PDB file of C-alpha atoms (C1' of nucleotides) in Angstrom:
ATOM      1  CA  UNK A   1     -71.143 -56.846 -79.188  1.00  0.00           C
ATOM      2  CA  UNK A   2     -71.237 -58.301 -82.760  1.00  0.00           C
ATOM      3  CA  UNK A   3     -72.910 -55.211 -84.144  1.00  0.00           C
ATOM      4  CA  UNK A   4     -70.047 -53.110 -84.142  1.00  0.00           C
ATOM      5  CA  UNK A   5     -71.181 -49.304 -84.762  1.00  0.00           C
ATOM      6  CA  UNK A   6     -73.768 -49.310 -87.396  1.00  0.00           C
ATOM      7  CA  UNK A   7     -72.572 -46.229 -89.219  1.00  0.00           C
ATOM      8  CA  UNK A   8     -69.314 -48.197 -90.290  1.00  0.00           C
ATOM      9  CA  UNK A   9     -70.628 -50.981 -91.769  1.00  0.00           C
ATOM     10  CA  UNK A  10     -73.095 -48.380 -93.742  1.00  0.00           C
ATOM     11  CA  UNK A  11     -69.862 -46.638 -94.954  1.00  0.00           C
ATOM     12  CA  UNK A  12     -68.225 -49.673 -95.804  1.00  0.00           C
ATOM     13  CA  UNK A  13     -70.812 -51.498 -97.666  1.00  0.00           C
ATOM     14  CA  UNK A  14     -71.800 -47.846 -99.564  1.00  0.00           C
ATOM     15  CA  UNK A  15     -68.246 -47.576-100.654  1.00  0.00           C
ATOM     16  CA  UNK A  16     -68.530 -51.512-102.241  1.00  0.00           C
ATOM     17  CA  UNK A  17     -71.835 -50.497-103.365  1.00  0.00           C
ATOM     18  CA  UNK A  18     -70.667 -48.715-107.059  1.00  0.00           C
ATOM     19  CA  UNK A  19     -68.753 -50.411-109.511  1.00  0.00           C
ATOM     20  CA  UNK A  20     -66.719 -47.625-110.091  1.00  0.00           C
ATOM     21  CA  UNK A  21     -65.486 -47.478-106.542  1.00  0.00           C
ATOM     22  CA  UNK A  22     -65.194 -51.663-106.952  1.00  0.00           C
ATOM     23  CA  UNK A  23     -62.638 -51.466-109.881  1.00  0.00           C
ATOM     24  CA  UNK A  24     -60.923 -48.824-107.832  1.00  0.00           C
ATOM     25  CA  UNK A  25     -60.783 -52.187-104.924  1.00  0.00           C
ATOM     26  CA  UNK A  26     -59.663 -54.378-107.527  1.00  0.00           C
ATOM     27  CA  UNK A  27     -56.986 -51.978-109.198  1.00  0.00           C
ATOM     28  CA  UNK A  28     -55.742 -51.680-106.197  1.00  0.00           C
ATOM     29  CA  UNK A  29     -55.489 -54.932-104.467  1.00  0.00           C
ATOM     30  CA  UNK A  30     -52.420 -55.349-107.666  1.00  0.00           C
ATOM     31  CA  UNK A  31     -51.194 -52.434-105.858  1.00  0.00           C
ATOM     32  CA  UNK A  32     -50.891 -48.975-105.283  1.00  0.00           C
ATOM     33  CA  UNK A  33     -51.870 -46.479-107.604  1.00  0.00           C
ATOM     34  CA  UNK A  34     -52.356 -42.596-107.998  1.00  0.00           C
ATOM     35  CA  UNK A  35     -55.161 -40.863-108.120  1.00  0.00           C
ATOM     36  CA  UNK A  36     -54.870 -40.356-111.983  1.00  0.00           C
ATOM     37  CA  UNK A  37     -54.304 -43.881-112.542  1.00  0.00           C
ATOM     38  CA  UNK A  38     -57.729 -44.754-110.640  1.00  0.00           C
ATOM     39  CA  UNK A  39     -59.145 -42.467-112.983  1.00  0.00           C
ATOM     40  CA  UNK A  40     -58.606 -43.539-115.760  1.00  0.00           C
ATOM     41  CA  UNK A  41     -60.717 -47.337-115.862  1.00  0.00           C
ATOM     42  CA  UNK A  42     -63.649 -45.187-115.647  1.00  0.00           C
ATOM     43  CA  UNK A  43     -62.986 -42.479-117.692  1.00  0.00           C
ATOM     44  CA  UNK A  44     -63.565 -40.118-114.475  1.00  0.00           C
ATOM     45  CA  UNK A  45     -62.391 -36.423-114.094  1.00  0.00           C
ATOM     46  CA  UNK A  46     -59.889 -35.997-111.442  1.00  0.00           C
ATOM     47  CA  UNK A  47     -62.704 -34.715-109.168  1.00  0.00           C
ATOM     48  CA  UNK A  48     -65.290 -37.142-109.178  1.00  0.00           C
ATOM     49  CA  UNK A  49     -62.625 -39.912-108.720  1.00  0.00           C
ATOM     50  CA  UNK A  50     -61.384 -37.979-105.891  1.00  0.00           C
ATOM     51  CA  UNK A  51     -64.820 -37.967-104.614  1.00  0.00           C
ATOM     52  CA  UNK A  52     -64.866 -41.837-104.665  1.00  0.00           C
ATOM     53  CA  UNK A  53     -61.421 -42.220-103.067  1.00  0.00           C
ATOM     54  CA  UNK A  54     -62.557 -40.690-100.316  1.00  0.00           C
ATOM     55  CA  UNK A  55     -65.867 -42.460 -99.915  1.00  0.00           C
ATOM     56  CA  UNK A  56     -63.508 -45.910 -99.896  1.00  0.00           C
ATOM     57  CA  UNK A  57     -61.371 -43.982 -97.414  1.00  0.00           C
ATOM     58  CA  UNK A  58     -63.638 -43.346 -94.919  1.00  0.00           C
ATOM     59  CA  UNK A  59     -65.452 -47.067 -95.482  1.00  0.00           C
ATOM     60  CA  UNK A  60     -61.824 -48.185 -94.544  1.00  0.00           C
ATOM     61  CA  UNK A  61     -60.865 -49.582 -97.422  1.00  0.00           C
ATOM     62  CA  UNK A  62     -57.935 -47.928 -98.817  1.00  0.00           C
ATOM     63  CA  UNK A  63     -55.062 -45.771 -97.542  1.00  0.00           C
ATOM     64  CA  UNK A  64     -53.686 -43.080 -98.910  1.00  0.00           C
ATOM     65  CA  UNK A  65     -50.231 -41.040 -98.155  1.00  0.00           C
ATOM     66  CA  UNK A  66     -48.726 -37.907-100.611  1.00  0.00           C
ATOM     67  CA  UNK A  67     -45.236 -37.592-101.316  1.00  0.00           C
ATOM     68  CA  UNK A  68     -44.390 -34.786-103.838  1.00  0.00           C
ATOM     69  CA  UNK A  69     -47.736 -34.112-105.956  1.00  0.00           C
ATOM     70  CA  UNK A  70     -48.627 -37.426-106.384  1.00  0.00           C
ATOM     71  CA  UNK A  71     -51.254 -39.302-103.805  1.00  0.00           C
ATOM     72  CA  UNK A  72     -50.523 -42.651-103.321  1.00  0.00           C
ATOM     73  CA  UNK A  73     -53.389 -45.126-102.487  1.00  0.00           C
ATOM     74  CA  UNK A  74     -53.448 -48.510-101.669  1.00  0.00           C
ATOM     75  CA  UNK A  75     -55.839 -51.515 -99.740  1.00  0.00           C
ATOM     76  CA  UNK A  76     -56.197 -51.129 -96.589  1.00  0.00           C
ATOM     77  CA  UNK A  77     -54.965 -54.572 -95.596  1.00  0.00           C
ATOM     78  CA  UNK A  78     -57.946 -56.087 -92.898  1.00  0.00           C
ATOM     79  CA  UNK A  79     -60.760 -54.097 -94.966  1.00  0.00           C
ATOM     80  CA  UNK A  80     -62.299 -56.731 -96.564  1.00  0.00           C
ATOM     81  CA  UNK A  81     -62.010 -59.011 -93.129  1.00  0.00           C
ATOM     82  CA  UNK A  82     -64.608 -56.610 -92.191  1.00  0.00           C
ATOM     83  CA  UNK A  83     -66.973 -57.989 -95.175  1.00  0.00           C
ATOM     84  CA  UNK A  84     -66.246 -61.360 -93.586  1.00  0.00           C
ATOM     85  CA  UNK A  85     -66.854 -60.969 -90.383  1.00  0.00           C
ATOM     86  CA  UNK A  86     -70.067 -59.510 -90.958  1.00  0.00           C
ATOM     87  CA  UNK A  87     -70.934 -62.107 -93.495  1.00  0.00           C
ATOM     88  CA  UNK A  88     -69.580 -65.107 -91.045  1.00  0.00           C
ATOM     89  CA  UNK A  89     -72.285 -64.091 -88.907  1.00  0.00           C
ATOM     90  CA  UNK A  90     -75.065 -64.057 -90.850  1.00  0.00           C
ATOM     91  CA  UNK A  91     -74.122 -67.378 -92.377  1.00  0.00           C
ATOM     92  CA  UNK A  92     -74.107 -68.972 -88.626  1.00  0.00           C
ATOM     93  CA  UNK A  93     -77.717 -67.361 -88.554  1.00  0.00           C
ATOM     94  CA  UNK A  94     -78.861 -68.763 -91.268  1.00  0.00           C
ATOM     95  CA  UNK A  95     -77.459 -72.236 -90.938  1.00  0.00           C
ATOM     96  CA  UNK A  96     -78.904 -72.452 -87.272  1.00  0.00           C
ATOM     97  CA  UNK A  97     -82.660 -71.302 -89.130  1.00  0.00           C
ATOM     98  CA  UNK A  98     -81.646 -74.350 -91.387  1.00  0.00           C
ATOM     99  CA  UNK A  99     -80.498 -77.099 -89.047  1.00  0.00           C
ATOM    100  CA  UNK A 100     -83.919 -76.375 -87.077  1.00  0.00           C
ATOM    101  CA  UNK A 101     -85.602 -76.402 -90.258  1.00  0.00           C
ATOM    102  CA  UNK A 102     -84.139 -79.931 -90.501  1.00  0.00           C
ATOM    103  CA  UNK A 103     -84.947 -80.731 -87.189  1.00  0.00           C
ATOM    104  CA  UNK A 104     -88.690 -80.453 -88.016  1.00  0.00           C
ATOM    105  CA  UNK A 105     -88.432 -82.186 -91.332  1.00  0.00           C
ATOM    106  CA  UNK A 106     -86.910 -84.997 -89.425  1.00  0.00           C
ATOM    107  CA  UNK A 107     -88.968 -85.635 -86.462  1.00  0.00           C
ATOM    108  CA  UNK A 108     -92.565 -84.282 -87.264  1.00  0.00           C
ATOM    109  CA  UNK A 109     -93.569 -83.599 -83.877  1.00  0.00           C
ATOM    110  CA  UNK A 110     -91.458 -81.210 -82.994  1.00  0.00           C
ATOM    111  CA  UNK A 111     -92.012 -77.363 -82.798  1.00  0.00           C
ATOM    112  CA  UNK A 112     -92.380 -74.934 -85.834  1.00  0.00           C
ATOM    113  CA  UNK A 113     -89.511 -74.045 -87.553  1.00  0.00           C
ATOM    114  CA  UNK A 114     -88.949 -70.780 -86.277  1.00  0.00           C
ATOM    115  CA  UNK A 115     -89.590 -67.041 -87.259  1.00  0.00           C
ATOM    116  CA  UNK A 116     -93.465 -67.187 -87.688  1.00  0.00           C
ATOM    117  CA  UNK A 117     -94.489 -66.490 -83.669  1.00  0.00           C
ATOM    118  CA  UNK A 118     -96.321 -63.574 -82.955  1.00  0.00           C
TER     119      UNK A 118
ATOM    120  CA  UNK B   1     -66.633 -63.275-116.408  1.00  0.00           C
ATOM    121  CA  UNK B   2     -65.956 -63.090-112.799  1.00  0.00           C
ATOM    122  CA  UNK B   3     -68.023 -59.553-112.810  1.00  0.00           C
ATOM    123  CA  UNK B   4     -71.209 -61.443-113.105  1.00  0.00           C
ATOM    124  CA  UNK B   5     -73.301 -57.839-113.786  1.00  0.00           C
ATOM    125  CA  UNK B   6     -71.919 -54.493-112.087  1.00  0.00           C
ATOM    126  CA  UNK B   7     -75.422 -53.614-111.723  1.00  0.00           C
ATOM    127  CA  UNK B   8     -76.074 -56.537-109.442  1.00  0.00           C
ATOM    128  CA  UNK B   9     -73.817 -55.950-106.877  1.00  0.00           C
ATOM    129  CA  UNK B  10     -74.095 -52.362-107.330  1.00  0.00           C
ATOM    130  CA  UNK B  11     -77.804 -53.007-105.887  1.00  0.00           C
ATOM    131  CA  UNK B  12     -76.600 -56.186-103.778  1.00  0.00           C
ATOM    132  CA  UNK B  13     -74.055 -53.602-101.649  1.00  0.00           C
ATOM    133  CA  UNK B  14     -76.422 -50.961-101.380  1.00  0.00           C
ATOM    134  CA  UNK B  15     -78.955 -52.973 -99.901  1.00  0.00           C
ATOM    135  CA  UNK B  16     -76.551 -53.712 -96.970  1.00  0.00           C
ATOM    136  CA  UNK B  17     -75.618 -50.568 -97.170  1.00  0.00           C
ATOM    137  CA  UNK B  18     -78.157 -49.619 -94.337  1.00  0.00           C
ATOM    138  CA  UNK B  19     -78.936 -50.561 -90.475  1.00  0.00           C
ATOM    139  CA  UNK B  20     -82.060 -50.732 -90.974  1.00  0.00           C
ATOM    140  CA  UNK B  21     -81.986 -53.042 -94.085  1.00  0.00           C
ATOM    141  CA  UNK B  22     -79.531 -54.750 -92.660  1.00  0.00           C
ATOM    142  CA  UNK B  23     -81.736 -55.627 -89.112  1.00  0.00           C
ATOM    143  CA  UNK B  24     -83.986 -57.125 -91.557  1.00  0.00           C
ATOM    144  CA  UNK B  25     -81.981 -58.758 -93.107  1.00  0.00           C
ATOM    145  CA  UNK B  26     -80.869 -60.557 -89.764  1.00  0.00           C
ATOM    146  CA  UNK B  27     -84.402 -60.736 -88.361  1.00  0.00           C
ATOM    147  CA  UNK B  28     -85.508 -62.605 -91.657  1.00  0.00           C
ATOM    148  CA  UNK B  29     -82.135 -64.991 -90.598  1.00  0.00           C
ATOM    149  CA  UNK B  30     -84.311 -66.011 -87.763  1.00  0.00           C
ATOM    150  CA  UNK B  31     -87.227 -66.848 -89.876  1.00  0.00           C
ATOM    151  CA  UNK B  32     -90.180 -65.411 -92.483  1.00  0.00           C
ATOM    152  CA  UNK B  33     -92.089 -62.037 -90.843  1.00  0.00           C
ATOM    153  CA  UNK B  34     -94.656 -59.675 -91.899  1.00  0.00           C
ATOM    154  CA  UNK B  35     -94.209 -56.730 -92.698  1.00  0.00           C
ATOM    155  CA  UNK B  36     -94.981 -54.440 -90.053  1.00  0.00           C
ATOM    156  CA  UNK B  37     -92.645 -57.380 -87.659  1.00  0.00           C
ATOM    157  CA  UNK B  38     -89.948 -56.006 -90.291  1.00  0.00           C
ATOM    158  CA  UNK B  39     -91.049 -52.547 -89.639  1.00  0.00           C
ATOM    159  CA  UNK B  40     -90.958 -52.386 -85.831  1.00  0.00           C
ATOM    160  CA  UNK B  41     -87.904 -52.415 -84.505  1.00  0.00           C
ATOM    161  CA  UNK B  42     -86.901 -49.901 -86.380  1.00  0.00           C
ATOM    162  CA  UNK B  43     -89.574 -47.602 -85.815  1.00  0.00           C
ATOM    163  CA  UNK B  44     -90.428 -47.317 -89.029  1.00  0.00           C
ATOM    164  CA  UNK B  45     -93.821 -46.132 -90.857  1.00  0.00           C
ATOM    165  CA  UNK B  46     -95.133 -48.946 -92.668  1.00  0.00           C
ATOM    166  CA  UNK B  47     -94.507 -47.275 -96.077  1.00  0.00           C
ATOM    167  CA  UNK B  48     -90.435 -46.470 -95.089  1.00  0.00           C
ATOM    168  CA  UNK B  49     -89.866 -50.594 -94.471  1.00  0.00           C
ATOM    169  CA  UNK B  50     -92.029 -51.380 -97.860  1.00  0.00           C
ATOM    170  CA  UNK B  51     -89.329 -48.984 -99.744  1.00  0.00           C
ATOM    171  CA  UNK B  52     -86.352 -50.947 -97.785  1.00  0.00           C
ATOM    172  CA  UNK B  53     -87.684 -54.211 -98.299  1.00  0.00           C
ATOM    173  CA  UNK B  54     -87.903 -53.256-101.946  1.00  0.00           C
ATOM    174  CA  UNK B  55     -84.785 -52.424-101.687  1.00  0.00           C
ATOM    175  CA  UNK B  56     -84.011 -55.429-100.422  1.00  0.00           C
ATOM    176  CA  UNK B  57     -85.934 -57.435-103.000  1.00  0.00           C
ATOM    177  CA  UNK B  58     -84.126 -56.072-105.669  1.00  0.00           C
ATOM    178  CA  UNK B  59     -80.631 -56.311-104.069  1.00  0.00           C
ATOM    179  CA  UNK B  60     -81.817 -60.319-104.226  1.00  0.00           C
ATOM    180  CA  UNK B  61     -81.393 -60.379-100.828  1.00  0.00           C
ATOM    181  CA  UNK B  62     -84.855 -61.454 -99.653  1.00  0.00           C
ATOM    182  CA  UNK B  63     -88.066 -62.904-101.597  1.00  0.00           C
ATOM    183  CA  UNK B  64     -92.003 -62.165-100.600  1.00  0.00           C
ATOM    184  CA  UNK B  65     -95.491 -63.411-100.803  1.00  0.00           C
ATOM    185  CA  UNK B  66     -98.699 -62.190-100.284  1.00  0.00           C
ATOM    186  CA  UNK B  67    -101.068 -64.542 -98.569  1.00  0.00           C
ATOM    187  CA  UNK B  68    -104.191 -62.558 -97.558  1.00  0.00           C
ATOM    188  CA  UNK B  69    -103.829 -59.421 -96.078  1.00  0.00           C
ATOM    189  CA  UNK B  70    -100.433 -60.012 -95.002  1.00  0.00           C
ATOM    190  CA  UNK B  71     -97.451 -60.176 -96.963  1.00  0.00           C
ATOM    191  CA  UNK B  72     -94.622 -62.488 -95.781  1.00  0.00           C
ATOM    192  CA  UNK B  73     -90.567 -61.513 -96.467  1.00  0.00           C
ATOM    193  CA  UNK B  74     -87.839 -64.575 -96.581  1.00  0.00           C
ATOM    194  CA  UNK B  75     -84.429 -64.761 -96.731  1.00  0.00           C
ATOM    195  CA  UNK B  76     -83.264 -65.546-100.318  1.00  0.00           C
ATOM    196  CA  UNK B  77     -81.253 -68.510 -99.508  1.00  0.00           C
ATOM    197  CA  UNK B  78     -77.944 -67.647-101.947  1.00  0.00           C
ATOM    198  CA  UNK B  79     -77.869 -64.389-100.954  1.00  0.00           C
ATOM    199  CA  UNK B  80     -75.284 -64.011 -99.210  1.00  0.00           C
ATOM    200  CA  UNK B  81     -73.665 -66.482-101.495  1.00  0.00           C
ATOM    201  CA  UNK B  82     -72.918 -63.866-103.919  1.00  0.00           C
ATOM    202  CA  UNK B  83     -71.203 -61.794-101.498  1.00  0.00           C
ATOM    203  CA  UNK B  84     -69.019 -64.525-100.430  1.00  0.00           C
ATOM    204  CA  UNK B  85     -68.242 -65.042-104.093  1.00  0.00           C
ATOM    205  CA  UNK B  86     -66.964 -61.606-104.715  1.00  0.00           C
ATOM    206  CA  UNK B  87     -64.888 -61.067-101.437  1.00  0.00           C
ATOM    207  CA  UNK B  88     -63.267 -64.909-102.480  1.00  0.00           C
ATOM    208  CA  UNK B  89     -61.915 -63.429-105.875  1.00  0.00           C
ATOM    209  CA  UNK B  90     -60.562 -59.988-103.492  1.00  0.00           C
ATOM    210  CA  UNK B  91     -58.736 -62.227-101.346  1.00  0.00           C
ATOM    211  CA  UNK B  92     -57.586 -64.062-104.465  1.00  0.00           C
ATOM    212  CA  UNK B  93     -56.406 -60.911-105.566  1.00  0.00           C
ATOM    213  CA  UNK B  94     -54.691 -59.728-102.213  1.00  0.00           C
ATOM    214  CA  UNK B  95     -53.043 -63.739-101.532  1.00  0.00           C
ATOM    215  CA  UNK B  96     -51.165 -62.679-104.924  1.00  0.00           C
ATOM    216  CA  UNK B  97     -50.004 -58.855-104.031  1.00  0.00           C
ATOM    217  CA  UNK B  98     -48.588 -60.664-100.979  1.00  0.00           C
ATOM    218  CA  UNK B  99     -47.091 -63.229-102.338  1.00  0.00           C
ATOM    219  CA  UNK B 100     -45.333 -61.365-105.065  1.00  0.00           C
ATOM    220  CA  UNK B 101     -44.150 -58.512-102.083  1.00  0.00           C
ATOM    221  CA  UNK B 102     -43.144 -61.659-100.367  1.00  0.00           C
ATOM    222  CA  UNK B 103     -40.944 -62.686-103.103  1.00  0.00           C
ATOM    223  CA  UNK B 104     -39.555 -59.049-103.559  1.00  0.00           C
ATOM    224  CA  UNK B 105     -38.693 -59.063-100.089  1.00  0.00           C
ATOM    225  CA  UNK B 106     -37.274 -62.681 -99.998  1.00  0.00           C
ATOM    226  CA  UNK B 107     -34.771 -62.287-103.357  1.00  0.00           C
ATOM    227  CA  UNK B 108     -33.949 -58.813-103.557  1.00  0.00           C
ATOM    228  CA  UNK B 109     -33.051 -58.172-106.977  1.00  0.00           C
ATOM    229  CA  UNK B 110     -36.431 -59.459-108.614  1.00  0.00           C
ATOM    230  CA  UNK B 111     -38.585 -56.818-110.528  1.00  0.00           C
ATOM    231  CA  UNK B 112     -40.862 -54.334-107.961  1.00  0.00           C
ATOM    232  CA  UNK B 113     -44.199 -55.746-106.364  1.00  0.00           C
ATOM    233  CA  UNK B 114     -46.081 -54.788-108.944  1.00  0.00           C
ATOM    234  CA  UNK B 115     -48.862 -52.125-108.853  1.00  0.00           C
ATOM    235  CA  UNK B 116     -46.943 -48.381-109.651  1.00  0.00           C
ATOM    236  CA  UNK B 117     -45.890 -49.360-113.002  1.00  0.00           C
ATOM    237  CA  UNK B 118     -46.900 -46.816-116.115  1.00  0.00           C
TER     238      UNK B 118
ATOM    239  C1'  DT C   1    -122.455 -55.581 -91.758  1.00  0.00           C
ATOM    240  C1'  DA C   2    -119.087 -52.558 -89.286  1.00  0.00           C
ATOM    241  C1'  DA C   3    -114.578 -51.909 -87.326  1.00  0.00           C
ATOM    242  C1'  DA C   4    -110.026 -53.100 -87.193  1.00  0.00           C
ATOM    243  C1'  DT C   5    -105.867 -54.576 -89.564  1.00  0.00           C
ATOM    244  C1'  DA C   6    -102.131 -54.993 -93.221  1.00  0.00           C
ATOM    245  C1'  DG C   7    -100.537 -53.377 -97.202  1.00  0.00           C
ATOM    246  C1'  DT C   8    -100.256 -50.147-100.850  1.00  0.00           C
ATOM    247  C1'  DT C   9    -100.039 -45.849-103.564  1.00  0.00           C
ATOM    248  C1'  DT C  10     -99.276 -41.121-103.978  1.00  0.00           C
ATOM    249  C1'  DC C  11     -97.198 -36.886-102.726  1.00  0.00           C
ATOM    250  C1'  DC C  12     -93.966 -34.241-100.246  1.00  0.00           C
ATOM    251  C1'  DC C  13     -89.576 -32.968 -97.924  1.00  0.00           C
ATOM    252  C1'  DA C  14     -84.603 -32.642 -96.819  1.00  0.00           C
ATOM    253  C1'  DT C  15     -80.296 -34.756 -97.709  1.00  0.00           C
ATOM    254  C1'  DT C  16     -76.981 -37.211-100.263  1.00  0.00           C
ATOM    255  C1'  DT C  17     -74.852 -38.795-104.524  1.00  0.00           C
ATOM    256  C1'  DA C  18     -72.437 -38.849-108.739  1.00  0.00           C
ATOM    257  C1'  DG C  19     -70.811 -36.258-112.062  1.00  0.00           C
ATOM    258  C1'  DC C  20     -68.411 -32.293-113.885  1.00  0.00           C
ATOM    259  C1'  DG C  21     -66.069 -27.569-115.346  1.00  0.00           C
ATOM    260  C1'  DA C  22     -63.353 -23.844-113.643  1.00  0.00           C
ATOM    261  C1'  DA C  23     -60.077 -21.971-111.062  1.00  0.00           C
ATOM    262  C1'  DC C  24     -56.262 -22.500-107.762  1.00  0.00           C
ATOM    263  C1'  DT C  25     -52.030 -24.711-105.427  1.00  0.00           C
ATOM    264  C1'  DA C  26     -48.122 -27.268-105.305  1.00  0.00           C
ATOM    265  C1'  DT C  27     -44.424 -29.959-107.566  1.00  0.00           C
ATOM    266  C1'  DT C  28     -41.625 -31.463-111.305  1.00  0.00           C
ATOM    267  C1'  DG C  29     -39.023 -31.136-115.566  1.00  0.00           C
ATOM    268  C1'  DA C  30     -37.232 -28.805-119.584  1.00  0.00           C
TER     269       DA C  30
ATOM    270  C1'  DT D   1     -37.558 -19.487-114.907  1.00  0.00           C
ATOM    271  C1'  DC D   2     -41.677 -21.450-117.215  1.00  0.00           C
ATOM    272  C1'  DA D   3     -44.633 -24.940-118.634  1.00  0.00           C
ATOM    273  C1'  DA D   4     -46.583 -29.105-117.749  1.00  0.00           C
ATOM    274  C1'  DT D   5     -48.472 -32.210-114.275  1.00  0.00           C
ATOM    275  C1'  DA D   6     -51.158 -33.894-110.132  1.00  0.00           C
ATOM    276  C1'  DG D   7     -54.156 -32.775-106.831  1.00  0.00           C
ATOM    277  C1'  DT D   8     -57.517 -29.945-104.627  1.00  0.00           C
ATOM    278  C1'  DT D   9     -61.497 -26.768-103.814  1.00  0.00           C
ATOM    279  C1'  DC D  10     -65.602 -24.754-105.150  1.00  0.00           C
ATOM    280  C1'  DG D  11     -69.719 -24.299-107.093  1.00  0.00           C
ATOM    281  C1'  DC D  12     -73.603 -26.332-109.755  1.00  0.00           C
ATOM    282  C1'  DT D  13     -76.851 -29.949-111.750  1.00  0.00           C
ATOM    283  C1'  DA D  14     -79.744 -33.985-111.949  1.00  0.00           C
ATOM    284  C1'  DA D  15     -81.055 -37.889-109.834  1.00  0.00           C
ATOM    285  C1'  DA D  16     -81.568 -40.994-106.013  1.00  0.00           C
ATOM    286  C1'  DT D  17     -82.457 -41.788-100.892  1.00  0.00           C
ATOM    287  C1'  DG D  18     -84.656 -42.126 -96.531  1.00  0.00           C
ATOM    288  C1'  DG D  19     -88.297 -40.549 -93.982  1.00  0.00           C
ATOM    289  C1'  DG D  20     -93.340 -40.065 -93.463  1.00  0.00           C
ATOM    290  C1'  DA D  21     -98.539 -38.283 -93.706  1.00  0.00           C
ATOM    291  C1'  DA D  22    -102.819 -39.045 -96.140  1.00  0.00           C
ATOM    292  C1'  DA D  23    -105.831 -41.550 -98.431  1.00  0.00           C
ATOM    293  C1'  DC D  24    -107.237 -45.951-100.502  1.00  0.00           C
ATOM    294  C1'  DT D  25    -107.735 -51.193-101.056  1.00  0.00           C
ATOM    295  C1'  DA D  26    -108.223 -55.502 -99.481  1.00  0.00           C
ATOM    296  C1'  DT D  27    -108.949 -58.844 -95.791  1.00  0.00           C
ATOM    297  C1'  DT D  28    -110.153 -60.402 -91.177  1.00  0.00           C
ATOM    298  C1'  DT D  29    -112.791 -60.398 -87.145  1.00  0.00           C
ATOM    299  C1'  DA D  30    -116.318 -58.929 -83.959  1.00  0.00           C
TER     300       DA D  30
END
DNA sequence: TAAATAGTTTCCCATTTAGCGAACTATTGA
DNA sequence: TCAATAGTTCGCTAAATGGGAAACTATTTA
């Protein structure tokens, strides 16, 4: 457990990992939008925006649902509680490297600090 | 301000964008390592985990130095940091959408929750 | 000094990415 | 009905990625 599949957290952090794709987050976490409007910030053609849609799609972060001609996107709610949980871990990690790194500040006797063996 | 450099956390995400990158990443949580320690358990040839590590290195996620033969990776301490920073202002973001669709729903003749305007 | 070890550099390969123009398919609206 | 609008699909390009073998440069260590 912990390590949910790897291949999803790839997905998700590659679809974070341009800033076009970001403002596309942030546009949309004021709301929904159309694919046209999502466009436009970056000055992208209809199909390269597209193309980034569904990269943020299938890293879970948005939604989308067409009514008419227009495609409606909008944040998928518990995406970014992905980012957290993955990042609430690694913060544990690190502050248990830390506290024994105290540990062996404090009382010079004790074992190394960790990480070094082998 | 608030976008510190796109460029940044364009390099920042796509460090973590991979599982291998990422099992470093948690290995160096656990302390410093070599790098053929860093290569290992993912199999990897020694020049493959020199490209991720770079990778990593320039995402700011880790630091190195070369002591010998042997070249030693850390965790760079803020790392994460940054990432915590940017999903804070998200959830900033989000907190608002819902509070604004929570007022729309609570009062029901207030403007729309914002987002499909234009 | 000779052999083993740890990195490093240099190519090479297949795949993916990011971007777009063109052409096509609905829907709207006039 | 006809024209504009919003997406969508289909190539196509240039660049970046992820992987590694080969060959080379230090350092250790025997």
């Amino acid at each position: 457990m912990a390590a949910a599949q790897a291949g999803s957290l790839d997905r998700l952090f590659h679809a974070l990992s341009d800033a076009n794709r970001r403002g596309m987050v942030d546009r949309l976490a004021r709301g929904p939008a159309s694919v046209k409007e999502l466009a436009e910030p970056g000055s992208l053609a209809l199909p390269s925006a597209m193309k980034h849609l569904r990269v943020l799609e299938e890293g879970g972060l948005v939604r989308s649902q067409k009514s008419g001609r227009v495609r409606t996107y909008s944040i998928e709610p518990h995406a970014l509680g992905r980012v957290e949980a993955w990042l609430a871990e690694r913060k544990r990690g690190l502050n248990l490297q830390f506290d024994r790194l105290e540990a062996y500040l404090a009382d010079g006797d004790a074992a190394e600090p960790t990480g070094t063996e082998a």
